[in-house]
Amino acid sequence: PGSFRHFLMARGLSRELSQQKNVKKTQAGNKGNQEGLTATQRAERDAKVLQEKAAAKAASKAAALAEGGAAAEKAKADEARKQAQRDAKKERAYANTQVAKQNAKLGVADPAARDFKVGGDKDGKPPKDPNRPKLSKEEKIKRAAEAAMKAAAAGSAPKKGKDKAEPDPPAAAADEPEPGPEPADDDEEEGGAEEGEVDPAERAAAVAAEEAAARAQREAGGLVLKRLRGEPGLCAALAWSPGEARRLSFHQFCTFGAPDAAASDGVLYYELVVGEGLENPQVGFATDGFESGRDYYDGDGVGDCSHSWGIDGTRCARWHEGDEEYDFEWAAGDVIGLAANRATGHFAVSRNGAWGGGGAGVLFSDAGLRCEGGVFPVVSAEAGSFEVRLPDAASGFAHSPPPVDFWGE
């Protein structure tokens, strides 16, 4: 009882400190309310600050170039450094995509694939008109101010990037519209929110929905299939109801798993029913060393590290610390069985109940599969869907695990 009482006291203190931190953060993010300004006045003030900063920087750069000598060289070097930083950021974003990894594997150079906005998605967008006149900094700032004032009049703030998202206003200022955009830092790049990001409120709602789905699975007496890597509310959707198999529909590359299904002995078996339109799938098993909790886009999935092993019947490859060509292929509607033998350290795969032929059978024999913490099911993909049948009461199997003599024990 004493330990439990201490736990409650510590938990209450932690909650109080967290609330105090949130209040301070909220107050800092609502300086406009404390100054007694309207939303329109805040937008006009912020636009003026941005204009003054832009004009000062442009004047300083022009003066340095006109002066020549060391000042001009420094201005040119600064501009080259910033351009190099932008290029490096774009290259890092591209290198983390599945397209880049596939091109690297094939030795293909695809400059067009790099032509996208960092954090965004160029698919489905009309091409830019090369003859369209470019906006000056002043025109961009003016448009940003107009957008901020329209958003404020509508009772909402314009979308921002991940690092600039503002907290909700305090209850005392509930009748005051949210503040407009804050002035940009000197080295901050122009532009609004990066595409492909989730609004903070939507993100919180998505995380809450995931937690509710996990509780529902647990309360139904089953295992919990949950997101381990990927953007909450954006990367995939999990459909599930008691007594039925789980269905995962992918919209962006991410990884789901069932860590509480980890088996430290015997044979762990589960099934996947292949859906339509699968892109870049990697499915198999992971140990407790597999890093999870990455609530952002991550191009690494099952088998990209030393703590996981996977099979890909779309690209015909097996995965462990990278991919290796492997003659195993599946089609929509196939039931794929995955089995990990903890005693022997083997990982085997079946197609429609057959544990041999067409690449089916033992994929890996690795001492890592016998680790003390056990292994658990993991599923990665970029698009398409899987029906996931875990070894619990909420889903039944279409086929059986490998017979005892299959492992050669």
CSV table of C-alpha atoms in Angstrom, one decimal:
chain,number,residue,atom,x,y,z
A,1,PRO,CA,0.0,0.0,0.0
A,2,GLY,CA,2.8,2.4,0.8
A,3,SER,CA,4.5,1.8,-2.6
A,4,PHE,CA,1.2,2.3,-4.4
A,5,ARG,CA,0.6,5.6,-2.4
A,6,HIS,CA,4.1,6.8,-3.4
A,7,PHE,CA,3.4,5.9,-7.0
A,8,LEU,CA,0.1,8.0,-6.9
A,9,MET,CA,1.9,10.9,-5.3
A,10,ALA,CA,4.7,10.8,-8.0
A,11,ARG,CA,2.1,10.5,-10.7
A,12,GLY,CA,0.2,13.5,-9.4
A,13,LEU,CA,3.3,15.6,-9.1
A,14,SER,CA,4.3,14.7,-12.7
A,15,ARG,CA,0.9,15.6,-13.9
A,16,GLU,CA,1.0,18.9,-12.1
A,17,LEU,CA,4.4,19.8,-13.5
A,18,SER,CA,3.2,18.9,-17.0
A,19,GLN,CA,0.2,21.1,-16.6
A,20,GLN,CA,2.3,24.0,-15.4
A,21,LYS,CA,4.6,23.5,-18.4
A,22,ASN,CA,1.7,23.5,-20.8
A,23,VAL,CA,0.3,26.7,-19.3
A,24,LYS,CA,3.6,28.5,-19.7
A,25,LYS,CA,3.8,27.3,-23.3
A,26,THR,CA,0.3,28.4,-24.0
A,27,GLN,CA,0.9,31.8,-22.6
A,28,ALA,CA,4.1,32.2,-24.6
A,29,GLY,CA,2.3,31.3,-27.8
A,30,ASN,CA,-0.5,33.8,-27.2
A,31,LYS,CA,1.4,37.1,-26.7
A,32,GLY,CA,-1.0,38.8,-29.0
A,33,ASN,CA,-3.9,38.2,-26.6
A,34,GLN,CA,-1.8,39.6,-23.7
A,35,GLU,CA,-1.0,42.7,-25.7
A,36,GLY,CA,-4.7,43.3,-26.3
A,37,LEU,CA,-4.5,43.2,-30.1
A,38,THR,CA,-7.1,41.9,-32.5
A,39,ALA,CA,-6.4,39.1,-34.9
A,40,THR,CA,-6.2,41.6,-37.8
A,41,GLN,CA,-3.8,43.9,-35.9
A,42,ARG,CA,-1.6,40.9,-35.0
A,43,ALA,CA,-1.5,39.8,-38.7
A,44,GLU,CA,-0.6,43.3,-39.8
A,45,ARG,CA,2.0,43.7,-37.1
A,46,ASP,CA,3.7,40.3,-38.1
A,47,ALA,CA,3.6,41.2,-41.8
A,48,LYS,CA,5.2,44.5,-41.1
A,49,VAL,CA,8.0,42.8,-39.1
A,50,LEU,CA,8.6,40.3,-41.9
A,51,GLN,CA,8.7,43.1,-44.4
A,52,GLU,CA,11.2,45.1,-42.3
A,53,LYS,CA,13.4,42.0,-41.9
A,54,ALA,CA,13.3,41.2,-45.5
A,55,ALA,CA,14.1,44.8,-46.6
A,56,ALA,CA,17.0,45.0,-44.1
A,57,LYS,CA,18.5,41.7,-45.3
A,58,ALA,CA,18.1,42.7,-48.9
A,59,ALA,CA,19.6,46.1,-48.3
A,60,SER,CA,22.5,44.6,-46.4
A,61,LYS,CA,23.2,42.1,-49.1
A,62,ALA,CA,23.0,44.7,-51.9
A,63,ALA,CA,25.4,47.0,-49.9
A,64,ALA,CA,27.9,44.2,-49.4
A,65,LEU,CA,27.8,43.3,-53.1
A,66,ALA,CA,28.2,47.0,-54.2
A,67,GLU,CA,31.1,47.5,-51.8
A,68,GLY,CA,33.0,44.6,-53.3
A,69,GLY,CA,36.0,43.1,-51.8
A,70,ALA,CA,35.8,40.9,-48.7
A,71,ALA,CA,32.2,42.1,-47.9
A,72,ALA,CA,30.9,41.0,-51.4
A,73,GLU,CA,32.8,37.7,-51.1
A,74,LYS,CA,31.2,37.0,-47.6
A,75,ALA,CA,27.7,37.8,-49.0
A,76,LYS,CA,28.2,35.4,-51.9
A,77,ALA,CA,29.6,32.7,-49.5
A,78,ASP,CA,26.6,33.1,-47.2
A,79,GLU,CA,24.2,32.7,-50.1
A,80,ALA,CA,26.2,29.6,-51.4
A,81,ARG,CA,26.1,28.1,-47.9
A,82,LYS,CA,22.4,28.6,-47.5
A,83,GLN,CA,21.8,27.1,-50.9
A,84,ALA,CA,24.0,24.1,-50.0
A,85,GLN,CA,22.0,23.6,-46.8
A,86,ARG,CA,18.7,23.7,-48.8
A,87,ASP,CA,20.1,21.2,-51.3
A,88,ALA,CA,21.4,18.9,-48.6
A,89,LYS,CA,18.0,19.0,-46.8
A,90,LYS,CA,16.3,18.0,-50.1
A,91,GLU,CA,18.9,15.2,-50.7
A,92,ARG,CA,18.4,13.8,-47.2
A,93,ALA,CA,14.7,13.7,-47.7
A,94,TYR,CA,15.0,12.0,-51.0
A,95,ALA,CA,17.6,9.5,-49.7
A,96,ASN,CA,15.1,8.3,-47.1
A,97,THR,CA,12.4,7.4,-49.6
A,98,GLN,CA,11.8,3.9,-50.9
A,99,VAL,CA,12.3,5.2,-54.5
A,100,ALA,CA,15.8,6.3,-53.6
A,101,LYS,CA,16.7,2.9,-52.0
A,102,GLN,CA,15.3,1.0,-55.0
A,103,ASN,CA,17.3,3.2,-57.4
A,104,ALA,CA,20.5,2.8,-55.4
A,105,LYS,CA,20.0,-1.0,-55.4
A,106,LEU,CA,19.5,-1.0,-59.2
A,107,GLY,CA,22.3,1.6,-59.8
A,108,VAL,CA,19.8,3.9,-61.5
A,109,ALA,CA,20.2,7.7,-61.4
A,110,ASP,CA,16.8,9.4,-61.5
A,111,PRO,CA,17.2,13.2,-61.2
A,112,ALA,CA,13.5,13.7,-61.7
A,113,ALA,CA,12.7,11.8,-58.5
A,114,ARG,CA,14.5,14.5,-56.5
A,115,ASP,CA,12.2,17.2,-57.9
A,116,PHE,CA,9.8,17.4,-55.0
A,117,LYS,CA,9.2,19.7,-52.0
A,118,VAL,CA,10.8,18.5,-48.8
A,119,GLY,CA,8.1,17.0,-46.6
A,120,GLY,CA,5.6,17.0,-49.5
A,121,ASP,CA,4.3,14.8,-52.3
A,122,LYS,CA,4.5,15.7,-55.9
A,123,ASP,CA,2.1,13.0,-57.0
A,124,GLY,CA,-1.1,14.3,-58.4
A,125,LYS,CA,0.0,17.9,-58.7
A,126,PRO,CA,-0.2,19.7,-62.0
A,127,PRO,CA,3.2,20.7,-63.3
A,128,LYS,CA,4.3,24.3,-62.6
A,129,ASP,CA,4.1,26.8,-65.4
A,130,PRO,CA,7.7,27.7,-66.3
A,131,ASN,CA,6.4,31.0,-67.8
A,132,ARG,CA,4.6,32.1,-64.6
A,133,PRO,CA,6.3,35.1,-63.1
A,134,LYS,CA,8.0,34.6,-59.8
A,135,LEU,CA,6.8,36.5,-56.8
A,136,SER,CA,9.1,38.9,-55.0
A,137,LYS,CA,9.7,38.6,-51.2
A,138,GLU,CA,7.5,41.6,-50.6
A,139,GLU,CA,4.7,40.1,-52.6
A,140,LYS,CA,5.0,36.7,-50.8
A,141,ILE,CA,4.9,38.5,-47.4
A,142,LYS,CA,1.9,40.5,-48.5
A,143,ARG,CA,0.1,37.3,-49.6
A,144,ALA,CA,1.0,35.6,-46.3
A,145,ALA,CA,-0.4,38.5,-44.4
A,146,GLU,CA,-3.7,38.5,-46.4
A,147,ALA,CA,-4.0,34.7,-45.8
A,148,ALA,CA,-3.4,35.2,-42.1
A,149,MET,CA,-6.1,37.9,-41.8
A,150,LYS,CA,-8.6,35.7,-43.7
A,151,ALA,CA,-7.8,32.8,-41.5
A,152,ALA,CA,-8.2,35.0,-38.4
A,153,ALA,CA,-11.5,36.3,-39.6
A,154,ALA,CA,-12.7,32.7,-40.2
A,155,GLY,CA,-11.7,31.9,-36.6
A,156,SER,CA,-8.7,29.7,-37.4
A,157,ALA,CA,-5.0,30.2,-37.8
A,158,PRO,CA,-3.1,29.4,-41.0
A,159,LYS,CA,-1.4,26.0,-41.1
A,160,LYS,CA,2.2,26.0,-40.0
A,161,GLY,CA,5.2,23.7,-40.1
A,162,LYS,CA,5.9,21.1,-37.4
A,163,ASP,CA,8.1,23.4,-35.4
A,164,LYS,CA,5.8,26.4,-35.6
A,165,ALA,CA,2.5,24.8,-34.5
A,166,GLU,CA,0.8,26.8,-31.8
A,167,PRO,CA,-1.0,25.4,-28.8
A,168,ASP,CA,-4.7,26.1,-28.2
A,169,PRO,CA,-5.5,29.5,-26.5
A,170,PRO,CA,-6.3,29.5,-22.8
A,171,ALA,CA,-9.9,29.3,-21.6
A,172,ALA,CA,-9.8,33.0,-20.5
A,173,ALA,CA,-9.3,34.1,-24.1
A,174,ALA,CA,-11.7,31.6,-25.7
A,175,ASP,CA,-13.6,34.5,-27.4
A,176,GLU,CA,-10.4,35.8,-29.0
A,177,PRO,CA,-9.3,34.4,-32.4
A,178,GLU,CA,-6.1,32.5,-32.5
A,179,PRO,CA,-2.9,34.6,-33.1
A,180,GLY,CA,-1.5,35.0,-36.6
A,181,PRO,CA,1.9,33.7,-37.8
A,182,GLU,CA,4.9,34.6,-35.8
A,183,PRO,CA,7.8,36.5,-37.5
A,184,ALA,CA,10.2,34.2,-39.2
A,185,ASP,CA,13.8,33.7,-38.0
A,186,ASP,CA,16.6,35.2,-40.1
A,187,ASP,CA,17.6,31.8,-41.5
A,188,GLU,CA,14.1,30.4,-41.8
A,189,GLU,CA,13.2,29.5,-45.3
A,190,GLU,CA,10.1,31.1,-46.9
A,191,GLY,CA,6.9,29.3,-47.3
A,192,GLY,CA,4.0,27.9,-45.2
A,193,ALA,CA,3.4,24.5,-43.8
A,194,GLU,CA,5.1,21.5,-45.3
A,195,GLU,CA,2.6,19.3,-47.1
A,196,GLY,CA,2.0,15.8,-45.8
A,197,GLU,CA,2.0,16.9,-42.1
A,198,VAL,CA,-0.9,16.5,-39.7
A,199,ASP,CA,-2.4,19.4,-37.9
A,200,PRO,CA,-1.6,19.2,-34.2
A,201,ALA,CA,-5.2,18.8,-33.2
A,202,GLU,CA,-5.7,16.1,-35.8
A,203,ARG,CA,-2.5,14.4,-34.7
A,204,ALA,CA,-3.7,14.4,-31.1
A,205,ALA,CA,-7.0,12.9,-32.2
A,206,ALA,CA,-5.3,10.3,-34.3
A,207,VAL,CA,-3.1,9.2,-31.3
A,208,ALA,CA,-6.2,9.1,-29.1
A,209,ALA,CA,-8.0,6.9,-31.6
A,210,GLU,CA,-5.0,4.6,-31.8
A,211,GLU,CA,-4.9,4.3,-28.0
A,212,ALA,CA,-8.7,3.5,-28.0
A,213,ALA,CA,-8.2,0.8,-30.7
A,214,ALA,CA,-5.4,-0.7,-28.6
A,215,ARG,CA,-7.7,-0.8,-25.5
A,216,ALA,CA,-10.5,-2.3,-27.5
A,217,GLN,CA,-8.3,-5.1,-28.7
A,218,ARG,CA,-6.9,-5.8,-25.3
A,219,GLU,CA,-10.4,-5.7,-23.6
A,220,ALA,CA,-11.6,-8.2,-26.2
A,221,GLY,CA,-9.0,-10.6,-24.9
A,222,GLY,CA,-6.8,-10.3,-28.0
A,223,LEU,CA,-3.3,-9.1,-28.9
A,224,VAL,CA,-2.7,-5.5,-29.8
A,225,LEU,CA,-1.7,-4.6,-33.3
A,226,LYS,CA,-0.4,-1.0,-33.3
A,227,ARG,CA,1.7,1.5,-35.2
A,228,LEU,CA,5.4,1.4,-34.4
A,229,ARG,CA,6.7,3.9,-36.9
A,230,GLY,CA,5.0,6.5,-39.1
A,231,GLU,CA,3.0,9.6,-39.0
A,232,PRO,CA,-0.1,9.3,-36.7
A,233,GLY,CA,-3.4,9.6,-38.6
A,234,LEU,CA,-1.6,9.8,-42.0
A,235,CYS,CA,0.4,6.7,-42.7
A,236,ALA,CA,-2.2,3.9,-42.4
A,237,ALA,CA,-5.7,2.9,-41.2
A,238,LEU,CA,-6.4,-0.1,-39.0
A,239,ALA,CA,-9.9,-1.6,-39.2
A,240,TRP,CA,-10.9,-4.1,-36.6
A,241,SER,CA,-13.9,-5.4,-34.6
A,242,PRO,CA,-14.1,-8.3,-32.1
A,243,GLY,CA,-14.1,-11.7,-33.7
A,244,GLU,CA,-12.7,-10.5,-37.0
A,245,ALA,CA,-9.2,-10.2,-38.5
A,246,ARG,CA,-7.5,-6.9,-38.6
A,247,ARG,CA,-7.2,-5.0,-41.9
A,248,LEU,CA,-4.3,-2.6,-42.5
A,249,SER,CA,-4.6,-0.1,-45.3
A,250,PHE,CA,-1.4,1.8,-46.0
A,251,HIS,CA,-1.2,5.4,-47.3
A,252,GLN,CA,2.5,6.1,-46.5
A,253,PHE,CA,5.4,3.9,-45.7
A,254,CYS,CA,5.1,2.8,-42.0
A,255,THR,CA,5.4,-0.2,-39.7
A,256,PHE,CA,2.8,-1.9,-37.5
A,257,GLY,CA,3.5,-4.7,-35.0
A,258,ALA,CA,2.2,-6.7,-32.1
A,259,PRO,CA,5.0,-6.5,-29.4
A,260,ASP,CA,2.8,-8.2,-26.8
A,261,ALA,CA,2.7,-11.3,-29.0
A,262,ALA,CA,6.4,-11.8,-28.4
A,263,ALA,CA,7.2,-15.5,-28.0
A,264,SER,CA,10.3,-16.6,-26.0
A,265,ASP,CA,9.9,-20.3,-26.8
A,266,GLY,CA,8.0,-22.6,-29.2
A,267,VAL,CA,6.9,-21.6,-32.6
A,268,LEU,CA,5.2,-18.2,-33.2
A,269,TYR,CA,2.9,-18.3,-36.3
A,270,TYR,CA,0.6,-15.7,-37.9
A,271,GLU,CA,-1.0,-15.1,-41.3
A,272,LEU,CA,-1.4,-12.3,-43.8
A,273,VAL,CA,-3.9,-12.2,-46.6
A,274,VAL,CA,-2.4,-10.2,-49.5
A,275,GLY,CA,-4.5,-7.2,-50.6
A,276,GLU,CA,-4.6,-5.2,-53.8
A,277,GLY,CA,-2.1,-2.5,-54.8
A,278,LEU,CA,0.7,-3.4,-52.4
A,279,GLU,CA,3.8,-1.3,-52.7
A,280,ASN,CA,7.2,-2.0,-50.9
A,281,PRO,CA,5.9,-4.5,-48.4
A,282,GLN,CA,8.3,-6.0,-45.8
A,283,VAL,CA,6.7,-8.5,-43.4
A,284,GLY,CA,8.1,-10.8,-40.8
A,285,PHE,CA,9.4,-10.7,-37.2
A,286,ALA,CA,11.4,-8.4,-34.9
A,287,THR,CA,13.0,-8.5,-31.5
A,288,ASP,CA,12.6,-6.0,-28.7
A,289,GLY,CA,15.6,-4.3,-30.1
A,290,PHE,CA,13.5,-3.1,-33.0
A,291,GLU,CA,13.2,0.7,-32.5
A,292,SER,CA,9.6,1.9,-32.2
A,293,GLY,CA,7.8,5.1,-31.1
A,294,ARG,CA,8.9,7.0,-34.3
A,295,ASP,CA,5.9,9.2,-34.8
A,296,TYR,CA,7.1,10.5,-38.1
A,297,TYR,CA,7.7,9.3,-41.6
A,298,ASP,CA,10.5,6.7,-41.6
A,299,GLY,CA,11.6,4.9,-44.7
A,300,ASP,CA,13.1,2.0,-42.7
A,301,GLY,CA,10.9,-1.0,-42.1
A,302,VAL,CA,11.0,-4.7,-41.3
A,303,GLY,CA,14.5,-6.2,-42.2
A,304,ASP,CA,16.3,-2.8,-42.6
A,305,CYS,CA,18.1,-3.4,-39.3
A,306,SER,CA,19.8,-6.2,-37.4
A,307,HIS,CA,16.8,-6.6,-35.1
A,308,SER,CA,14.2,-7.7,-37.7
A,309,TRP,CA,13.8,-10.2,-40.6
A,310,GLY,CA,11.3,-9.9,-43.4
A,311,ILE,CA,10.0,-11.2,-46.8
A,312,ASP,CA,8.7,-9.2,-49.7
A,313,GLY,CA,6.7,-11.1,-52.3
A,314,THR,CA,6.1,-8.0,-54.4
A,315,ARG,CA,9.7,-7.2,-55.2
A,316,CYS,CA,10.8,-10.8,-54.6
A,317,ALA,CA,13.4,-10.1,-51.8
A,318,ARG,CA,14.1,-11.1,-48.3
A,319,TRP,CA,15.2,-8.5,-45.7
A,320,HIS,CA,17.7,-8.5,-42.9
A,321,GLU,CA,20.1,-5.5,-42.6
A,322,GLY,CA,19.0,-4.7,-46.1
A,323,ASP,CA,17.5,-6.6,-49.0
A,324,GLU,CA,18.6,-9.6,-50.9
A,325,GLU,CA,17.0,-11.0,-54.1
A,326,TYR,CA,14.9,-14.1,-53.2
A,327,ASP,CA,12.6,-16.2,-55.4
A,328,PHE,CA,9.3,-15.8,-53.6
A,329,GLU,CA,6.3,-14.1,-55.1
A,330,TRP,CA,2.7,-13.6,-54.0
A,331,ALA,CA,-0.5,-12.4,-55.6
A,332,ALA,CA,-3.6,-10.6,-54.2
A,333,GLY,CA,-5.7,-13.1,-52.2
A,334,ASP,CA,-2.8,-15.4,-51.3
A,335,VAL,CA,-2.6,-16.4,-47.6
A,336,ILE,CA,1.0,-16.0,-46.4
A,337,GLY,CA,2.0,-17.9,-43.3
A,338,LEU,CA,5.0,-16.7,-41.2
A,339,ALA,CA,6.6,-18.9,-38.5
A,340,ALA,CA,9.5,-18.3,-36.2
A,341,ASN,CA,11.0,-21.3,-34.3
A,342,ARG,CA,12.5,-19.9,-31.2
A,343,ALA,CA,14.4,-23.1,-30.4
A,344,THR,CA,16.2,-23.4,-33.7
A,345,GLY,CA,16.4,-19.8,-34.7
A,346,HIS,CA,14.6,-20.4,-38.0
A,347,PHE,CA,12.1,-18.1,-39.8
A,348,ALA,CA,9.9,-19.8,-42.4
A,349,VAL,CA,7.2,-18.7,-44.9
A,350,SER,CA,4.3,-20.5,-46.6
A,351,ARG,CA,2.0,-19.7,-49.5
A,352,ASN,CA,-1.6,-20.9,-49.2
A,353,GLY,CA,-0.6,-23.5,-46.6
A,354,ALA,CA,2.4,-24.9,-48.6
A,355,TRP,CA,5.7,-24.9,-46.8
A,356,GLY,CA,7.7,-25.9,-49.8
A,357,GLY,CA,8.1,-25.0,-53.5
A,358,GLY,CA,8.2,-21.6,-55.2
A,359,GLY,CA,10.6,-20.1,-52.5
A,360,ALA,CA,8.4,-21.2,-49.6
A,361,GLY,CA,10.3,-22.8,-46.6
A,362,VAL,CA,13.0,-21.6,-44.3
A,363,LEU,CA,14.1,-18.0,-45.1
A,364,PHE,CA,16.6,-17.4,-42.3
A,365,SER,CA,18.6,-19.4,-39.8
A,366,ASP,CA,19.9,-16.8,-37.3
A,367,ALA,CA,20.9,-16.9,-33.7
A,368,GLY,CA,19.3,-13.5,-33.3
A,369,LEU,CA,15.9,-15.1,-33.6
A,370,ARG,CA,16.6,-17.0,-30.4
A,371,CYS,CA,17.2,-13.8,-28.3
A,372,GLU,CA,16.0,-13.7,-24.7
A,373,GLY,CA,13.1,-11.2,-25.2
A,374,GLY,CA,11.5,-13.3,-28.0
A,375,VAL,CA,10.2,-12.1,-31.4
A,376,PHE,CA,6.9,-10.6,-32.5
A,377,PRO,CA,5.0,-10.0,-35.8
A,378,VAL,CA,5.8,-6.8,-37.7
A,379,VAL,CA,4.4,-5.5,-41.0
A,380,SER,CA,5.7,-2.6,-43.2
A,381,ALA,CA,4.3,-1.3,-46.5
A,382,GLU,CA,3.9,2.0,-48.4
A,383,ALA,CA,0.5,1.4,-50.1
A,384,GLY,CA,-2.2,-1.3,-50.5
A,385,SER,CA,-3.5,-3.5,-47.7
A,386,PHE,CA,-3.0,-6.7,-45.7
A,387,GLU,CA,-5.5,-8.7,-43.6
A,388,VAL,CA,-3.6,-9.6,-40.4
A,389,ARG,CA,-4.4,-12.8,-38.5
A,390,LEU,CA,-2.6,-12.9,-35.2
A,391,PRO,CA,-2.4,-15.9,-32.9
A,392,ASP,CA,-5.2,-14.8,-30.6
A,393,ALA,CA,-8.9,-15.4,-30.0
A,394,ALA,CA,-10.0,-12.5,-32.3
A,395,SER,CA,-8.8,-14.2,-35.5
A,396,GLY,CA,-8.7,-17.7,-36.9
A,397,PHE,CA,-6.1,-19.2,-39.2
A,398,ALA,CA,-6.8,-20.5,-42.7
A,399,HIS,CA,-3.9,-22.9,-42.5
A,400,SER,CA,-1.6,-24.5,-39.9
A,401,PRO,CA,2.0,-23.8,-38.7
A,402,PRO,CA,4.7,-26.1,-40.0
A,403,PRO,CA,4.7,-29.7,-38.7
A,404,VAL,CA,7.3,-30.6,-36.1
A,405,ASP,CA,9.4,-32.6,-38.5
A,406,PHE,CA,9.6,-29.6,-40.9
A,407,TRP,CA,12.3,-27.9,-38.7
A,408,GLY,CA,14.6,-31.0,-38.8
A,409,GLU,CA,14.8,-31.1,-35.0
